[in-house]
XYZ file of C-alpha atoms in Angstrom:
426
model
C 182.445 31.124 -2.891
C 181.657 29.831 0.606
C 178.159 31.838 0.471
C 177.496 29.537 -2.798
C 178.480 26.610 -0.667
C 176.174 26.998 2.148
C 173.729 27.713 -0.487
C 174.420 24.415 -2.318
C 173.993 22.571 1.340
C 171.167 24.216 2.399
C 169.375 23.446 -0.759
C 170.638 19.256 -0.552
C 169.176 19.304 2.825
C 165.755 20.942 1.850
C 165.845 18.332 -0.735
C 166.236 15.285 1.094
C 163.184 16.281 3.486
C 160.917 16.308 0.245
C 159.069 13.592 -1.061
C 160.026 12.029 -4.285
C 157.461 13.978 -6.449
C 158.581 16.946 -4.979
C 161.620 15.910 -5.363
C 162.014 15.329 -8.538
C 160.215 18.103 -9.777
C 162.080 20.605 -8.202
C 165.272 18.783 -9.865
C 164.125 18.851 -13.012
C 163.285 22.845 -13.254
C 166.934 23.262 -11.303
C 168.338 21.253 -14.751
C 166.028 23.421 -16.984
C 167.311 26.170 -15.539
C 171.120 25.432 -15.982
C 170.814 24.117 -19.846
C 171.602 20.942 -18.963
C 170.604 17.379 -20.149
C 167.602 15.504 -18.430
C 168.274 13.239 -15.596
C 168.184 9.763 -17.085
C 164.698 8.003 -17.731
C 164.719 5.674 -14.848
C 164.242 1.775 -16.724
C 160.762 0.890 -18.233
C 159.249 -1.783 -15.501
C 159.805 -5.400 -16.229
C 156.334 -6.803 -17.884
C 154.556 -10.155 -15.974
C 152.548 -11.915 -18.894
C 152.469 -8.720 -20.927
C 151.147 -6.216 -17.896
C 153.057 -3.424 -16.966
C 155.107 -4.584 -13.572
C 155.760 -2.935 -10.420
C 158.114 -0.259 -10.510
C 160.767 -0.605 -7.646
C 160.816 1.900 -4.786
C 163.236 3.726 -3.791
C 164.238 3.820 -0.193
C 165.263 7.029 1.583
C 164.908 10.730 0.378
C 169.198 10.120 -0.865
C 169.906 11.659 -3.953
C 171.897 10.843 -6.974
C 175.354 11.878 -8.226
C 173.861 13.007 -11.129
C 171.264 15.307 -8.673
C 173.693 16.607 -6.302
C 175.973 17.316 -9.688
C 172.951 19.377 -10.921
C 172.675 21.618 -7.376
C 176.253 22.393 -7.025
C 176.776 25.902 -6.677
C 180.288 25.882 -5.692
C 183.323 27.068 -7.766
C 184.281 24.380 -10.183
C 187.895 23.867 -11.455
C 188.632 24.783 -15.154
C 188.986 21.583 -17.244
C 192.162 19.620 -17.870
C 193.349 21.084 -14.141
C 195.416 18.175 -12.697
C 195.119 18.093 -8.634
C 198.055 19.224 -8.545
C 197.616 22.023 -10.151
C 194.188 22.306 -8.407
C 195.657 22.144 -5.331
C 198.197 24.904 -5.666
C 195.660 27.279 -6.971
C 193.529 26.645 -3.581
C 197.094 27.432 -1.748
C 197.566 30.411 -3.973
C 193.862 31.862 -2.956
C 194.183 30.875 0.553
C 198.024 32.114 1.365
C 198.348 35.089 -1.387
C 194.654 35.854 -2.140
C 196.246 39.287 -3.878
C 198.340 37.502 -6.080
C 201.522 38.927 -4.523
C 203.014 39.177 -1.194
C 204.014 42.102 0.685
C 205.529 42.502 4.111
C 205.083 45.495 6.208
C 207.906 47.709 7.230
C 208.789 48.075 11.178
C 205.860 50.847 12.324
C 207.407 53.491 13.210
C 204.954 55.225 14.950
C 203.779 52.720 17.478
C 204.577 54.919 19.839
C 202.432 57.382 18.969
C 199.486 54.923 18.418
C 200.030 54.792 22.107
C 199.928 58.185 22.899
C 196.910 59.088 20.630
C 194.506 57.096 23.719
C 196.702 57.893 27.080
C 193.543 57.759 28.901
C 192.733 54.170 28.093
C 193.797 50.329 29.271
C 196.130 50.439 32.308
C 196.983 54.509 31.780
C 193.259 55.395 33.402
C 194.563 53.751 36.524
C 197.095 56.508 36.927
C 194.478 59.337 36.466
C 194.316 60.474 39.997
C 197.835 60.562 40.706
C 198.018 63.921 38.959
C 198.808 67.219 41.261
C 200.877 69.388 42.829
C 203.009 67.342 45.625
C 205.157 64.531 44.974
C 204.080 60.978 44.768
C 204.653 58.813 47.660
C 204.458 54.982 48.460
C 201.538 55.290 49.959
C 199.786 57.552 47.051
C 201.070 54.657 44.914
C 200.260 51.398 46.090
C 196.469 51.398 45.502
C 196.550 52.271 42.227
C 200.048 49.955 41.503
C 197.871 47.067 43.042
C 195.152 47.626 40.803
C 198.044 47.505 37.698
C 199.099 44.438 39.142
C 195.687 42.852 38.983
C 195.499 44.242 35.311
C 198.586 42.417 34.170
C 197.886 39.342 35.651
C 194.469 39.022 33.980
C 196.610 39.513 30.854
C 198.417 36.382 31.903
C 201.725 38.023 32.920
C 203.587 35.589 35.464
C 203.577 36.867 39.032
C 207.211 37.805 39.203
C 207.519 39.401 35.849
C 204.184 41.638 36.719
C 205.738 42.639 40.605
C 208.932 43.029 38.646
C 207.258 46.019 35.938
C 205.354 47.477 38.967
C 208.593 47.818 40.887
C 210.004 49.802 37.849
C 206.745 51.823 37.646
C 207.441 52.718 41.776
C 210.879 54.086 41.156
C 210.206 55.890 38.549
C 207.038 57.982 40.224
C 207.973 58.211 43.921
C 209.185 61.552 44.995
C 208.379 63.213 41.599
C 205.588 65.644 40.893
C 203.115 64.514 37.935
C 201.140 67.770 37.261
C 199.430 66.737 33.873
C 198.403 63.306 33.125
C 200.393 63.210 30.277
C 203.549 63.305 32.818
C 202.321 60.587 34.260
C 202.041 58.395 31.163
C 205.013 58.829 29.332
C 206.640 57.804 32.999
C 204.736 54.819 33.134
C 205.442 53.736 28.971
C 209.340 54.426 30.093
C 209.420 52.783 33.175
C 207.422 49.605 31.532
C 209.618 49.684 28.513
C 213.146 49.754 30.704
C 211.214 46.860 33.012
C 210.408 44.553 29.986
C 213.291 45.598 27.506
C 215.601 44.146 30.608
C 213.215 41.335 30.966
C 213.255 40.809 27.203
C 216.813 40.525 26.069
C 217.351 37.098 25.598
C 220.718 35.891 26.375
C 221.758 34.941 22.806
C 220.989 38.497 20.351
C 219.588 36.790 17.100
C 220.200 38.708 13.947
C 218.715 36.534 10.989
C 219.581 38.441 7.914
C 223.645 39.559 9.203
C 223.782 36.219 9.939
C 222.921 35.039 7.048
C 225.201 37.427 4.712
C 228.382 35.896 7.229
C 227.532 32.413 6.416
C 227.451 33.446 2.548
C 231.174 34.558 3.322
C 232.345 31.599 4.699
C 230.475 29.718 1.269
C 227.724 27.571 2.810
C 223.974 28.500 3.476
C 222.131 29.535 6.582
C 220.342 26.441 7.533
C 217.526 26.643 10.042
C 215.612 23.770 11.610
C 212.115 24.279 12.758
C 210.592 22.287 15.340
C 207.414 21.752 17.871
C 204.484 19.973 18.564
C 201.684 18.560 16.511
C 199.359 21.310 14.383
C 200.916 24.375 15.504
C 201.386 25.427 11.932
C 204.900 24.746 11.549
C 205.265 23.838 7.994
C 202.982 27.192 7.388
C 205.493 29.356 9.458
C 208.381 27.889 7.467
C 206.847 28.845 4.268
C 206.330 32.440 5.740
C 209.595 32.498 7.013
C 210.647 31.737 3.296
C 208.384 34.462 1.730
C 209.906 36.935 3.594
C 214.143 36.198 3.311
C 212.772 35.938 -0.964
C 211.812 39.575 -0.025
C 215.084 40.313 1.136
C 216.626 38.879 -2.475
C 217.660 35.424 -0.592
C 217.558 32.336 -2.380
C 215.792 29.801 -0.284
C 215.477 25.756 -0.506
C 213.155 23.650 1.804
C 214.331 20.052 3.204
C 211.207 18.282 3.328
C 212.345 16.077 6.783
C 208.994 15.223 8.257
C 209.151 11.537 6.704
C 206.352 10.659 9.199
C 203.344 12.370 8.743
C 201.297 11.525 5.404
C 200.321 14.413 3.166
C 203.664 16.824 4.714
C 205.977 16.305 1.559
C 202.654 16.960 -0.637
C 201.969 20.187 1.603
C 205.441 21.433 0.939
C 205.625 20.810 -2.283
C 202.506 22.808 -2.913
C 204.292 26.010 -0.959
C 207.198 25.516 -3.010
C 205.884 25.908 -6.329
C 203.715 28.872 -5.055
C 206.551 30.283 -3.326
C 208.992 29.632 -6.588
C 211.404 27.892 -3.994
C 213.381 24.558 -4.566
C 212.315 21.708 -2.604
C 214.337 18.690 -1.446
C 212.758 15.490 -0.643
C 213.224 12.057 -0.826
C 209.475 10.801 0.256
C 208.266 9.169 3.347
C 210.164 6.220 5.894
C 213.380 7.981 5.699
C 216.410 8.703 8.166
C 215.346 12.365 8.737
C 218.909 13.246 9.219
C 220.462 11.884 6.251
C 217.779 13.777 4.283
C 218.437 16.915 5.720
C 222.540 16.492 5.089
C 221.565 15.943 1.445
C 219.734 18.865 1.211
C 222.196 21.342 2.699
C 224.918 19.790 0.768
C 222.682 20.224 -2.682
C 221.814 23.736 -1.107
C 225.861 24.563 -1.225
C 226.120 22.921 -4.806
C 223.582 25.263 -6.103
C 224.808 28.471 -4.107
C 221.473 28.677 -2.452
C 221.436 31.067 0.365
C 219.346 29.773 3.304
C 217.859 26.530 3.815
C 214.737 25.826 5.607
C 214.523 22.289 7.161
C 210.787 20.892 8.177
C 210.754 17.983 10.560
C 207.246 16.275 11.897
C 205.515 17.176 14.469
C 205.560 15.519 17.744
C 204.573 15.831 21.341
C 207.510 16.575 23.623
C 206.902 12.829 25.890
C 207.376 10.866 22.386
C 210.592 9.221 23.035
C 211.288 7.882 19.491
C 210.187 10.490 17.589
C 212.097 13.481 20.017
C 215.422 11.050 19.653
C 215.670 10.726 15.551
C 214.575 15.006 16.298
C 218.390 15.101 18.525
C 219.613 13.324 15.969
C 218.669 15.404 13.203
C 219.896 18.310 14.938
C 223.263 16.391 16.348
C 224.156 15.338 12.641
C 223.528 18.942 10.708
C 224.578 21.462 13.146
C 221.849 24.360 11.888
C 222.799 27.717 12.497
C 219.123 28.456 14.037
C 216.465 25.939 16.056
C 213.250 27.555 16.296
C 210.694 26.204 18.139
C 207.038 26.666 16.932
C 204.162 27.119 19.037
C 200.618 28.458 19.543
C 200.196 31.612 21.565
C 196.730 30.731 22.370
C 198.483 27.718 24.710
C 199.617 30.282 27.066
C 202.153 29.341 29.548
C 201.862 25.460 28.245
C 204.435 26.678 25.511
C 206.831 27.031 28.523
C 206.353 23.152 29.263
C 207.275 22.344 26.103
C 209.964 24.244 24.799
C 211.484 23.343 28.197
C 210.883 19.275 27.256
C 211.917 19.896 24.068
C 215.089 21.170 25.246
C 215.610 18.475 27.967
C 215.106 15.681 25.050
C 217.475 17.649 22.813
C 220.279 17.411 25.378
C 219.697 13.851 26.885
C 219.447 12.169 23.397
C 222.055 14.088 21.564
C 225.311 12.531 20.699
C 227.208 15.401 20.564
C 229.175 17.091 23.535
C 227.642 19.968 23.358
C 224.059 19.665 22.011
C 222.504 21.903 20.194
C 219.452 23.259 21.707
C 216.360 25.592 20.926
C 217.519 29.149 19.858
C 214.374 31.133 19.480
C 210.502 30.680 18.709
C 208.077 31.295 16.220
C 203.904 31.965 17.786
C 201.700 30.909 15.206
C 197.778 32.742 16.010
C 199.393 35.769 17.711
C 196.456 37.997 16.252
C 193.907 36.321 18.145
C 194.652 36.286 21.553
C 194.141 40.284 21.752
C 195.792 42.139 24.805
C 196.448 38.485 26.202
C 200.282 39.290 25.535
C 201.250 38.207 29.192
C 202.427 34.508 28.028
C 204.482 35.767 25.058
C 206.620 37.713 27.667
C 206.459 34.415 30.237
C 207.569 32.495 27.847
C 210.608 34.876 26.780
C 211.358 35.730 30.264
C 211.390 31.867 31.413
C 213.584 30.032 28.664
C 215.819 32.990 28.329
C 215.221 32.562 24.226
C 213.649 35.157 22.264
C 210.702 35.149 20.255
C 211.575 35.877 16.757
C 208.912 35.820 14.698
C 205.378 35.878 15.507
C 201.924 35.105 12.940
C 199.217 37.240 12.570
C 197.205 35.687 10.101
C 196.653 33.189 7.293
C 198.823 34.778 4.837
C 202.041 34.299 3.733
C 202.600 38.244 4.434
C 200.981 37.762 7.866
C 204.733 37.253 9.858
C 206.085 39.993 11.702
C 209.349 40.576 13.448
C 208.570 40.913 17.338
C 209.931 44.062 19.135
C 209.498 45.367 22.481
C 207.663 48.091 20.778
C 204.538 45.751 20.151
C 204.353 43.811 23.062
C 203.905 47.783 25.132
C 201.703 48.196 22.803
C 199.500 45.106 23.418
C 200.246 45.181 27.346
C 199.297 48.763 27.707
C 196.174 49.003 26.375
């Protein structure tokens, strides 16, 4: 379809550099060619005292709607397809181009993927340590200041990289590496003991337990998402509710961005391709009040987990970061997640630490409720890049709990320690 497309625009902009004879005889074959009807006879001249008059000129090599109708190449909608109908069908090819959605299983052999190339990434730096004496500082510290260097470029924080390379040192000094295969399955240990510690957040998030406990008690699982402007957060939510459906949840969306034209239209679109139920009560609404509605109609209809959307907004927007405190204040979710890019880099620290210093000073609770975890949209394009991911973890102290790796609404994946070693390491 998009090859057709940038035929079809090619093809208008040949045409509008031809002259009008040229023009219009290339038109006319392009008609011939499709079946269709003639363009209309352009009007007979207006006659002066019975001689033919002069036939008006047209200005500009712009063509018709009837002409551009004729070189269309691109995919046309079936007829009696409402927009709305139109519109989730676009959704439908754009988020489950398969027809179905599918999420991956944990990989269990991501370990191995790292052990299949030992000699490659940040490993090759270790290749001459190999031999028959054991390692000491001194044997170490070029080649652990070259590893340094390597994470950094990755854009691992100072501290955190110093802190791995420390692990790295007390795990190889004194000991005797004869094969280089000793030597990396020290290093993967050493860096997965170093970032595991780094990584454990302070609060252990289990989404799915969690869930089944607040089924016990009789009320759903509410979770708010939250962040900045065109991160992809309503996207993320509707990931996040295409996989709990996988688990056999029931899910329900609270359409609470009442600010930003087109979001209830957006969600309603994921809904319906998502078979989900949707609350909303339009735009220039109390964001809170709509959300209380919807968890209370969420606990009417037994529904297991609801999702709450709220706008977008940068975190210096007083207003906007206030009605977001309140919104939280009021409903109490179970879960705050916190959207952002991974392509920012260590700008998503900024922010989720603003966000959580307007969550606290314009709460009117005791004990506001404050960001619990994060979602990074774009994860699969920032490569080995992994550095910020781990900043980020290690300076808010909340984990990352979901991370995008792609368009599709099967493109979300749990994040593990396993993957960012992966990433780091190679």
């Amino acid at each position: 379809m998009k090859k057709m497309e940038e035929k079809a625009k090619k093809e208008k902009l040949a045409l509008d550099q031809m002259n009008p004879a040229e023009r219009k005889k290339y038109i006319e074959e392009k008609l011939r060619k499709k079946k269709k009807k003639s363009l209309p006879k352009k009007p007979a001249p207006e006659k002066t005292n019975g001689k033919p008059g002069k036939a008006l000129r047209k200005w500009g090599n712009h063509i018709t709607d009837e002409e551009a109708e004729a070189l269309n190449m691109g995919e046309k909608k079936p007829e009696g397809m409402d927009a709305s109908n139109a519109r989730v069908e676009d959704f439908k090819a754009t988020y489950m181009p398969n027809g179905k959605i599918e999420f991956d299983e944990p990989d269990e052999d991501e370990e191995e993927d790292i052990k299949e190339a030992p000699k490659s990434g940040i490993f090759s730096f270790f290749s001459s340590l190999t031999g028959q004496k054991p390692l000491t500082e001194d044997d170490l510290q070029p080649v652990l200041s070259k590893v340094k260097s390597e994470l950094m470029g990755k854009n691992v924080a100072v501290d955190i990289a110093e802190n791995i390379i420390e692990s790295v040192q007390t795990a190889l000094i004194g000991k005797v590496v004869g094969t280089f295969g000793t030597v990396h399955g020290t290093v993967r240990d050493a860096v997965s003991k170093s970032l595991a510690r780094i990584l454990t957040p302070k609060r252990v998030i289990n989404i799915l337990p969690e869930i089944q406990k607040a089924k016990r008690e009789g009320r759903p699982y509410v979770i708010t998402f939250i962040g900045v402007n065109g991160v992809g957060k309503s996207t993320s939510l509707a990931k996040v509710c295409a996989y709990l459906q996988s688990k056999g949840l029931t899910v329900s969306i609270a359409a609470c961005d009442t600010f930003r034209s087109g979001a209830v239209e957006q969600l309603k679109t994921h809904t319906r391709c998502l078979n989900a139920r949707l609350f909303e009560k339009g735009y220039n609404r109390d964001a809170a009040g709509v959300a209380a509605d919807a968890i209370t109609q969420a606990k009417s209809l037994n529904d297991d987990v609801v999702l709450v959307d709220t706008a977008g907004r940068m975190q210096d927007n007083a207003p906007l970061m206030r009605a977001l405190a309140k919104l939280v204040a009021v409903n109490r979710p179970d879960l705050v997640l916190f959207v952002g890019e991974a392509l920012v880099g260590n700008d998503a620290v900024d922010q989720v630490t603003r966000f959580n210093q307007a969550l606290t000073e314009y709460s009117t609770a005791k004990n506001p409720r404050l960001i619990d975890g994060m979602i990074l949209t774009k994860f699969d394009t920032i490569d080995d890049k992994v550095g910020a991911a781990i900043s980020l973890t290690y300076a808010t102290g909340k984990p990352i709990i979901f991370v995008g790796t792609g368009q599709t609404y099967s493109d979300l994946k749990r994040m593990n320690v396993k993957m960012l070693i992966k990433m780091l390491l190679r």
